[in-house]
Amino acid sequence: MSINWFPGHMHKARKEIAEVMPQVDIIIEMLDARIPFSSENPLVPQLRGNTPCIKVLNKADLADPALTQRWVEHFDSQAGIKAIPISQQNPEQIRALLQLCNDMLPERNLDIRGARAMIMGIPNVGKSTLINTLAGRTIAKTGNEAGVTKMQQRIKLDNNVILTDTPGFLWPKLSPPTCGYRLAVTGAIKDTVFDYADIAMFAADYLLQAYPQAVMQRFGLTEVPENDIALMDAIGIKRGAMRKGGIVDLEKVGSILITELRAGNMGGITLETPEMVSQELIEAKAEEAAKAKDKAEREAERKRKTPTTPTPRPPAPPSVNAKHRENTVNQPEYS
């Protein structure tokens, strides 16, 4: 199953960001520390060009600290980018962003004109909460759901920073497909777009591979389940998510597992590593190339089998002699 979510207001947001981008000195892109790659919008590099960028790994308190550090190093190795992990529970980490904005513009006289920053990010990544913390007052509407912010707004902050807030937006095609699943698991995609059983199976498979002890401890299991469906069954039995006949209700179990994961009740968990996504990108590119080749071959085969009807040739114009004969036919004879 492929998960995508790109409503009309996201297309509008992308166009508005492109229009304002030439006026921006620095970009603050908020990522989810649990899915730094999947929450990194591939359209941002196209939009920002050479504009300096701060990658803010938000919700670091819900992520695996060791993997968060590896992601920070991964982003820091890229030109013009600085990455920092933050938690909404630590306002001082958030306020440090203002000074970092100025530090990344060493050639600018910020006393004359303050830094013009733009904050970007996927839905439900925590932009509005961060803005309210920076401003010291409630400016942006917050909500534990995707797509709360609907339009741009400009806010003057301390350190003479002018911040442009933008609506969260995704991109038309989520690739590799696992990217869409991770976004759904962490709440960046509206719950109405998918069913919990589907994404919970995806999460269960990963958790058994990467964090089996955390899963066992949270759900009181005495041994590691063999596979994703076995884990779902075990959770259903432990939490009483059963249907008539003693059958596990996978939809209820899926909701339980995803809710526990989003709340951080299994400890710090990161759903991807730099090495993992690099391999996924290689596989996705190869799969797309194979699909394109197959499509081209099927189109060529279709054309080969389609009979070609020769175009009828128009009748040749009569010759001069023919015209002469036509004119002399039925002529009266004179004696």
Coordinates of C-alpha atoms in Angstrom, one line a residue:
M1 CA 0.0 0.0 0.0
S2 CA 1.2 3.5 -0.9
I3 CA 0.4 6.4 1.5
N4 CA 0.2 9.9 0.1
W5 CA -1.5 13.1 1.3
F6 CA -1.2 16.3 -0.7
P7 CA -4.4 18.4 -0.4
G8 CA -4.9 21.7 -2.3
H9 CA -3.7 24.0 0.5
M10 CA -0.3 22.3 0.4
H11 CA 0.1 23.1 -3.3
K12 CA -0.8 26.7 -2.5
A13 CA 1.7 26.8 0.4
R14 CA 4.5 25.6 -1.8
K15 CA 3.8 28.3 -4.4
E16 CA 3.7 31.1 -1.8
I17 CA 7.0 29.9 -0.2
A18 CA 8.7 30.0 -3.6
E19 CA 7.5 33.6 -4.1
V20 CA 8.8 34.8 -0.7
M21 CA 12.1 32.8 -0.7
P22 CA 14.2 35.6 -2.5
Q23 CA 13.6 37.8 0.6
V24 CA 14.8 35.2 3.1
D25 CA 18.2 35.3 4.7
I26 CA 18.1 31.9 6.5
I27 CA 15.8 28.9 6.7
I28 CA 14.7 27.0 9.8
E29 CA 13.5 23.6 8.7
M30 CA 11.9 21.6 11.5
L31 CA 12.3 17.8 11.3
D32 CA 11.0 15.1 13.5
A33 CA 14.0 13.6 15.3
R34 CA 12.4 10.1 15.1
I35 CA 12.3 10.3 11.3
P36 CA 14.9 12.9 10.2
F37 CA 15.0 11.7 6.6
S38 CA 11.2 11.0 6.1
S39 CA 10.3 14.4 7.6
E40 CA 12.9 16.3 5.4
N41 CA 11.0 17.8 2.5
P42 CA 12.9 17.1 -0.8
L43 CA 11.4 20.3 -2.2
V44 CA 13.2 22.5 0.3
P45 CA 16.7 22.2 -1.5
Q46 CA 15.0 23.3 -4.7
L47 CA 13.3 26.3 -2.9
R48 CA 16.2 27.4 -0.8
G49 CA 19.1 27.3 -3.3
N50 CA 22.2 28.5 -1.4
T51 CA 20.3 30.1 1.5
P52 CA 21.8 28.9 4.9
C53 CA 19.6 26.4 6.7
I54 CA 19.2 25.2 10.3
K55 CA 17.8 21.7 10.6
V56 CA 15.9 21.5 13.9
L57 CA 15.4 18.0 15.0
N58 CA 12.4 18.5 17.2
K59 CA 10.9 15.9 19.6
A60 CA 14.4 14.7 20.4
D61 CA 13.1 13.6 23.8
L62 CA 11.0 10.9 22.0
A63 CA 13.9 9.8 19.8
D64 CA 16.9 7.5 20.3
P65 CA 19.7 9.8 21.6
A66 CA 22.5 7.9 19.9
L67 CA 20.8 7.9 16.5
T68 CA 19.9 11.6 16.9
Q69 CA 23.6 12.4 17.2
R70 CA 24.4 10.4 14.1
W71 CA 21.7 12.4 12.2
V72 CA 23.1 15.7 13.5
E73 CA 26.6 14.7 12.2
H74 CA 25.0 13.6 8.8
F75 CA 23.4 17.0 8.3
D76 CA 26.4 19.0 9.6
S77 CA 28.5 17.4 6.9
Q78 CA 26.4 19.2 4.2
A79 CA 27.3 22.7 3.0
G80 CA 25.4 25.6 4.5
I81 CA 23.6 23.4 7.0
K82 CA 23.7 23.3 10.8
A83 CA 21.6 20.7 12.7
I84 CA 20.5 20.9 16.4
P85 CA 18.2 18.6 18.4
I86 CA 15.6 20.2 20.6
S87 CA 12.8 19.3 22.9
Q88 CA 9.6 21.3 23.5
Q89 CA 10.2 20.6 27.1
N90 CA 13.5 22.6 27.1
P91 CA 12.7 26.3 26.1
E92 CA 16.4 27.3 26.4
Q93 CA 17.3 25.0 23.5
I94 CA 14.6 26.6 21.4
R95 CA 15.7 30.2 22.3
A96 CA 19.2 29.3 21.2
L97 CA 17.9 29.3 17.7
L98 CA 17.8 33.1 17.6
Q99 CA 21.5 33.5 18.2
L100 CA 22.3 30.7 15.8
C101 CA 20.4 32.5 13.1
N102 CA 22.7 35.5 13.5
D103 CA 25.8 33.4 13.9
M104 CA 25.1 31.8 10.4
L105 CA 25.1 35.3 8.8
P106 CA 28.6 36.6 9.8
E107 CA 28.9 39.0 6.8
R108 CA 25.6 40.8 7.6
N109 CA 25.4 43.9 9.7
L110 CA 22.4 42.8 11.8
D111 CA 22.3 46.0 13.7
I112 CA 21.1 47.8 10.5
R113 CA 18.7 45.1 9.4
G114 CA 17.8 42.0 11.4
A115 CA 17.9 38.5 10.0
R116 CA 14.8 37.5 7.9
A117 CA 14.1 33.8 8.7
M118 CA 11.6 31.5 7.3
I119 CA 10.4 28.4 9.3
M120 CA 9.3 25.4 7.3
G121 CA 8.4 21.8 8.1
I122 CA 5.9 19.0 7.5
P123 CA 2.5 19.0 9.2
N124 CA 2.4 18.3 13.0
V125 CA 6.2 18.6 13.5
G126 CA 5.8 21.3 16.2
K127 CA 6.4 24.6 14.3
S128 CA 3.6 26.5 16.0
T129 CA 4.7 25.5 19.5
L130 CA 8.3 26.5 18.7
I131 CA 7.1 29.9 17.4
N132 CA 5.1 30.6 20.5
T133 CA 8.1 29.7 22.7
L134 CA 10.4 32.1 20.7
A135 CA 7.9 34.9 20.8
G136 CA 7.1 34.4 24.5
R137 CA 3.4 34.5 23.7
T138 CA 0.7 32.6 21.9
I139 CA 0.9 33.7 18.2
A140 CA 0.5 30.5 16.2
K141 CA -2.4 28.1 16.7
T142 CA -1.3 24.7 17.9
G143 CA -2.9 21.3 17.7
N144 CA -2.0 17.6 17.9
E145 CA -3.1 17.0 14.3
A146 CA -1.7 17.6 10.8
G147 CA -2.4 20.7 8.9
V148 CA -3.3 23.3 11.6
T149 CA -1.4 26.3 10.1
K150 CA -3.2 27.4 6.8
M151 CA -1.4 30.7 5.8
Q152 CA 1.8 32.6 6.1
Q153 CA 2.4 35.1 8.9
R154 CA 5.4 37.3 9.9
I155 CA 6.5 37.7 13.5
K156 CA 9.1 40.0 15.0
L157 CA 11.3 38.2 17.6
D158 CA 14.1 39.1 19.9
N159 CA 17.6 39.6 18.4
N160 CA 15.9 41.6 15.7
V161 CA 14.8 38.5 13.8
I162 CA 11.8 38.6 11.6
L163 CA 10.3 35.2 11.2
T164 CA 7.9 34.1 8.5
D165 CA 5.8 31.1 9.5
T166 CA 4.5 28.9 6.7
P167 CA 1.9 26.1 6.5
G168 CA 3.2 22.6 6.8
F169 CA 3.3 20.8 3.5
L170 CA 4.3 17.5 2.2
W171 CA 5.2 16.6 -1.4
P172 CA 3.1 15.0 -4.2
K173 CA 4.8 11.6 -4.2
L174 CA 6.3 10.1 -1.0
S175 CA 9.3 8.0 -2.0
P176 CA 10.5 5.5 -1.0
P177 CA 7.1 4.1 0.1
T178 CA 8.5 3.5 3.6
C179 CA 8.7 7.2 4.0
G180 CA 4.9 7.5 3.8
Y181 CA 4.5 4.8 6.5
R182 CA 6.9 6.5 8.9
L183 CA 5.1 9.9 8.4
A184 CA 1.8 8.1 9.2
V185 CA 3.2 6.4 12.2
T186 CA 4.5 9.6 13.8
G187 CA 1.3 11.6 13.0
A188 CA 2.4 13.8 10.1
I189 CA -0.4 12.5 7.9
K190 CA -4.1 12.7 8.8
D191 CA -5.4 9.5 10.3
T192 CA -8.2 9.3 7.8
V193 CA -5.8 8.6 5.0
F194 CA -4.7 5.2 6.3
D195 CA -5.9 2.4 8.6
Y196 CA -4.1 1.7 11.9
A197 CA -3.7 -2.0 11.3
D198 CA -1.7 -1.4 8.2
I199 CA 0.8 1.1 9.6
A200 CA 1.0 -0.7 12.9
M201 CA 2.1 -3.9 11.1
F202 CA 4.9 -1.8 9.6
A203 CA 5.9 -0.3 13.0
A204 CA 5.7 -3.8 14.7
D205 CA 8.1 -5.3 12.2
Y206 CA 10.6 -2.5 12.7
L207 CA 10.3 -2.5 16.5
L208 CA 11.0 -6.2 16.7
Q209 CA 14.2 -5.7 14.7
A210 CA 15.5 -2.5 16.3
Y211 CA 13.9 -2.3 19.8
P212 CA 12.6 -5.8 20.9
Q213 CA 13.4 -5.3 24.6
A214 CA 11.5 -2.0 24.7
V215 CA 8.5 -3.6 23.2
M216 CA 8.6 -6.5 25.6
Q217 CA 8.9 -4.3 28.6
R218 CA 6.1 -2.0 27.6
F219 CA 3.6 -4.7 26.9
G220 CA 4.7 -7.2 29.5
L221 CA 5.8 -9.9 27.2
T222 CA 8.1 -12.7 28.4
E223 CA 9.6 -13.6 25.0
V224 CA 10.2 -11.8 21.7
P225 CA 7.3 -12.6 19.2
E226 CA 8.4 -14.3 16.0
N227 CA 7.0 -11.6 13.6
D228 CA 4.8 -8.6 13.3
I229 CA 1.5 -10.5 13.4
A230 CA 2.6 -12.4 16.4
L231 CA 3.4 -9.1 18.2
M232 CA 0.0 -7.7 17.3
D233 CA -1.7 -10.8 18.6
A234 CA 0.3 -10.7 21.9
I235 CA -0.6 -7.0 22.4
G236 CA -4.2 -7.7 21.7
I237 CA -4.3 -10.5 24.3
K238 CA -2.5 -8.3 26.9
R239 CA -4.7 -5.3 26.4
G240 CA -8.0 -7.1 25.8
A241 CA -8.4 -5.9 22.2
M242 CA -10.4 -8.9 21.2
R243 CA -13.5 -9.6 19.0
K244 CA -16.1 -12.3 19.4
G245 CA -14.7 -15.8 19.1
G246 CA -11.4 -14.9 20.7
I247 CA -10.0 -13.2 17.6
V248 CA -7.7 -10.2 18.0
D249 CA -9.1 -6.9 16.8
L250 CA -6.1 -5.7 14.6
E251 CA -7.6 -2.3 14.2
K252 CA -7.8 -1.7 18.0
V253 CA -4.3 -3.2 18.5
G254 CA -3.0 -1.0 15.8
S255 CA -4.4 2.1 17.5
I256 CA -2.9 1.0 20.8
L257 CA 0.6 0.4 19.3
I258 CA 0.7 3.7 17.4
T259 CA -0.6 5.7 20.3
E260 CA 2.0 4.2 22.6
L261 CA 4.8 4.8 20.1
R262 CA 3.7 8.4 19.5
A263 CA 3.6 9.2 23.2
G264 CA 7.1 7.8 23.7
N265 CA 5.9 5.1 26.2
M266 CA 8.4 2.6 24.9
G267 CA 11.3 5.0 25.4
G268 CA 13.4 6.9 22.8
I269 CA 12.8 5.3 19.4
T270 CA 14.1 6.4 16.0
L271 CA 12.5 4.8 13.0
E272 CA 15.4 5.2 10.5
T273 CA 19.1 5.6 10.2
P274 CA 21.3 7.3 7.6
E275 CA 22.5 4.0 6.3
M276 CA 19.0 2.5 6.1
V277 CA 17.5 5.4 4.0
S278 CA 20.5 5.4 1.7
Q279 CA 19.8 1.8 0.8
E280 CA 16.1 2.4 0.5
L281 CA 16.8 5.3 -1.9
I282 CA 19.0 3.0 -4.1
E283 CA 16.3 0.3 -4.1
A284 CA 13.5 2.8 -4.9
K285 CA 15.5 4.3 -7.8
A286 CA 16.1 0.8 -9.2
E287 CA 12.4 -0.1 -8.8
E288 CA 11.3 3.1 -10.6
A289 CA 13.7 2.4 -13.4
A290 CA 12.4 -1.2 -13.7
K291 CA 8.8 0.1 -13.8
A292 CA 9.7 2.7 -16.5
K293 CA 11.4 0.0 -18.6
D294 CA 8.5 -2.4 -18.2
K295 CA 6.1 0.4 -19.2
A296 CA 8.1 1.2 -22.3
E297 CA 8.3 -2.4 -23.3
R298 CA 4.5 -2.9 -22.9
E299 CA 3.9 0.3 -25.0
A300 CA 6.2 -1.0 -27.7
E301 CA 4.5 -4.4 -27.7
R302 CA 1.1 -2.7 -27.9
K303 CA 2.2 -0.7 -30.9
R304 CA 3.6 -3.8 -32.6
K305 CA 0.4 -5.7 -32.2
T306 CA -1.8 -2.9 -33.3
P307 CA -2.7 -3.4 -37.1
T308 CA -1.8 -0.5 -39.2
T309 CA -4.5 0.5 -41.8
P310 CA -2.9 1.9 -45.0
T311 CA -3.9 5.4 -45.8
P312 CA -6.1 5.4 -49.0
R313 CA -4.5 7.1 -51.9
P314 CA -6.5 9.8 -53.7
P315 CA -7.5 9.0 -57.3
A316 CA -5.0 10.2 -59.9
P317 CA -6.1 13.2 -62.0
P318 CA -7.1 12.2 -65.5
S319 CA -4.5 12.5 -68.2
V320 CA -4.7 15.0 -71.1
N321 CA -5.7 12.2 -73.5
A322 CA -8.4 10.9 -71.2
K323 CA -9.8 14.4 -70.8
H324 CA -9.8 14.7 -74.6
R325 CA -11.6 11.3 -75.0
E326 CA -14.2 12.3 -72.4
N327 CA -14.9 15.5 -74.3
T328 CA -15.4 13.7 -77.6
V329 CA -17.7 11.0 -76.4
N330 CA -21.2 11.3 -77.5
Q331 CA -20.3 14.1 -79.9
P332 CA -22.8 14.2 -82.9
E333 CA -21.5 13.0 -86.2
Y334 CA -21.8 15.3 -89.3
S335 CA -21.9 14.1 -92.8

